[in-house]
Coordinates of C-alpha atoms in Angstrom, one line a residue:
M26 CA 88.1 83.4 104.6
S27 CA 84.7 85.0 104.7
G28 CA 84.6 85.7 101.0
L29 CA 87.0 88.7 101.1
D30 CA 88.6 89.5 97.8
L31 CA 92.3 89.6 98.6
S32 CA 93.0 91.3 95.3
C33 CA 91.5 94.6 96.7
I34 CA 94.1 94.7 99.4
P35 CA 97.0 96.9 98.3
V36 CA 99.7 94.7 99.8
F37 CA 98.5 91.8 97.6
E38 CA 98.2 93.9 94.3
G39 CA 99.9 92.2 91.4
L40 CA 99.3 88.7 92.6
S41 CA 97.5 86.3 90.3
E42 CA 94.3 84.4 91.4
A43 CA 96.4 81.3 92.1
E44 CA 99.0 83.3 94.1
L45 CA 96.2 84.9 96.1
G46 CA 94.9 81.5 97.0
K47 CA 98.3 80.5 98.3
V48 CA 98.6 83.7 100.3
A49 CA 95.1 83.2 101.8
E50 CA 96.3 79.9 103.3
I51 CA 98.7 81.6 105.6
F52 CA 96.2 84.1 107.0
R53 CA 93.5 83.6 109.7
E54 CA 90.7 85.9 110.6
E55 CA 90.8 87.5 114.0
A56 CA 88.1 89.8 115.6
H57 CA 88.7 92.4 118.4
P58 CA 86.1 94.5 120.2
A59 CA 86.4 98.3 120.4
G60 CA 89.0 99.4 122.9
T61 CA 91.4 96.4 122.5
V62 CA 95.1 97.0 122.3
V63 CA 96.1 94.8 119.3
M64 CA 99.8 95.7 119.4
A65 CA 101.6 97.5 122.3
E66 CA 104.6 99.8 121.7
G67 CA 107.7 98.3 123.3
H68 CA 106.4 94.7 123.3
T69 CA 107.7 92.0 120.9
G70 CA 105.5 90.5 118.3
N71 CA 105.7 88.3 115.3
S72 CA 102.4 88.9 113.6
M73 CA 101.3 91.1 110.7
Y74 CA 97.7 92.3 110.5
V75 CA 95.5 93.5 107.6
L76 CA 92.5 95.6 108.8
V77 CA 89.4 94.3 107.0
R78 CA 86.6 95.7 109.2
G79 CA 86.5 98.7 111.6
Q80 CA 88.8 101.5 112.6
V81 CA 92.0 101.6 114.6
Q82 CA 94.1 104.3 116.2
I83 CA 97.9 104.2 116.1
S84 CA 99.7 106.1 118.9
K85 CA 103.2 106.5 120.3
A86 CA 104.5 107.5 123.6
M87 CA 105.8 111.0 123.7
L88 CA 108.4 110.2 126.3
L89 CA 110.9 107.5 126.8
E90 CA 109.9 104.8 129.3
G91 CA 110.5 105.9 132.9
M92 CA 110.5 109.6 132.0
S93 CA 107.9 112.1 133.3
V94 CA 107.6 115.8 132.6
P95 CA 105.7 117.6 135.4
L96 CA 104.9 120.4 133.0
L97 CA 102.8 117.9 130.9
N98 CA 100.9 116.9 134.1
M99 CA 100.8 113.2 133.2
E100 CA 103.0 110.2 133.5
S101 CA 103.0 108.9 129.9
P102 CA 101.4 111.2 127.3
R103 CA 100.7 109.6 123.9
K104 CA 100.6 111.1 120.5
V105 CA 98.0 109.8 118.1
L106 CA 99.8 109.3 114.8
A107 CA 96.9 108.1 112.7
T108 CA 93.3 106.8 112.7
L109 CA 92.9 104.2 110.0
K110 CA 89.7 102.7 108.5
H111 CA 89.3 99.3 106.9
D112 CA 88.3 100.6 103.5
A113 CA 92.0 101.1 102.6
H114 CA 92.9 97.7 104.1
P115 CA 95.9 99.0 106.0
V116 CA 98.7 96.6 107.0
L117 CA 99.9 96.9 110.6
G118 CA 102.9 95.4 112.2
E119 CA 104.6 94.3 109.0
V120 CA 108.0 94.9 110.4
A121 CA 107.4 92.0 112.8
V122 CA 107.5 89.5 110.0
I123 CA 111.0 90.8 109.0
D124 CA 112.7 91.2 112.4
D125 CA 112.5 90.5 116.1
E126 CA 112.5 94.0 117.4
V127 CA 109.8 95.5 119.7
R128 CA 106.7 97.2 118.3
S129 CA 107.3 100.8 117.5
A130 CA 103.7 102.0 118.2
T131 CA 100.5 101.0 119.9
V132 CA 97.4 99.9 117.8
R133 CA 94.1 100.1 119.6
T134 CA 90.7 99.3 118.0
V135 CA 88.3 102.3 117.9
T136 CA 85.4 100.2 116.8
D137 CA 84.8 96.4 116.6
C138 CA 87.4 95.2 114.1
A139 CA 88.3 92.2 112.0
F140 CA 91.8 91.5 110.8
L141 CA 93.6 89.0 108.6
V142 CA 96.6 87.8 110.6
T143 CA 99.8 85.9 109.7
T144 CA 103.0 85.1 111.6
R145 CA 106.6 85.5 110.7
E146 CA 106.9 81.7 110.5
Q147 CA 103.9 81.3 108.2
F148 CA 105.1 84.2 106.0
F149 CA 108.6 82.8 105.5
N150 CA 107.3 79.3 105.0
L151 CA 105.3 80.7 102.1
V152 CA 108.4 82.6 100.9
R153 CA 110.5 79.4 100.9
R154 CA 107.8 77.3 99.2
E155 CA 106.7 80.0 96.7
P156 CA 109.7 82.2 95.9
D157 CA 107.9 84.1 93.1
I158 CA 105.2 85.1 95.6
G159 CA 107.8 85.8 98.2
V160 CA 109.7 88.3 96.0
K161 CA 106.5 90.1 95.2
L162 CA 105.4 90.4 98.8
L163 CA 108.8 91.3 100.1
L164 CA 109.1 94.0 97.5
T165 CA 105.7 95.4 98.4
L166 CA 106.6 95.4 102.1
G167 CA 110.0 96.9 101.4
R168 CA 108.4 99.8 99.4
R169 CA 105.9 100.4 102.3
M170 CA 108.7 100.5 104.8
A171 CA 110.7 102.9 102.6
A172 CA 107.7 105.2 102.3
T173 CA 107.3 105.1 106.1
I174 CA 111.0 106.0 106.5
R175 CA 110.7 108.9 104.0
R176 CA 107.7 110.3 105.9
A177 CA 109.5 109.9 109.3
N178 CA 112.6 111.7 107.9
A179 CA 110.4 114.6 106.7
E180 CA 108.9 114.8 110.2
V181 CA 112.3 114.9 111.8
V182 CA 113.3 117.8 109.5
K183 CA 110.1 119.7 110.5
L184 CA 110.6 119.0 114.2
T185 CA 114.3 119.9 114.1
T186 CA 113.5 123.2 112.3
A187 CA 110.8 124.0 114.8
L188 CA 113.1 123.4 117.7
A189 CA 115.9 125.5 116.1
L190 CA 113.4 128.4 115.5
S191 CA 112.1 128.1 119.1
L192 CA 115.6 128.1 120.5
R193 CA 116.7 131.1 118.4
K194 CA 113.5 133.0 119.4
N195 CA 114.3 132.4 123.1
T196 CA 117.9 133.6 122.9

């Protein structure tokens, strides 16, 4: 891999040089030009991505599939959840290496981007071959997912409160 130091990627923190070498074996580099949909909400996937160059935007549909709200004057409005830059080496699509569910958001490249990519099969082959590495990686991914759930829960509370206040105001 183009000389990238994997130890600077947060999801690989705590791995030894030898362990990082074994992790590097399961990743390939992938480049996408600006404007490319790397992951599409509602589609299945089995790959996890680490952004190593460029900028991406994560968005989510504001309506369930098939719904339209004439008031919004559009068929499928999207909410931008985040714009991420490569300097933090964000991990995208990590849930796909754990389960077979559909993607929960869309990731689109804002600029030309480069990613390190692995699949569920490659990931779990490494976990089976190298259980010590597997435990470290799975713990890190689990912590990331737990943090995401905590943030989502906080957002649900805010939205529920805003809705309740709005309904109370209109009654």
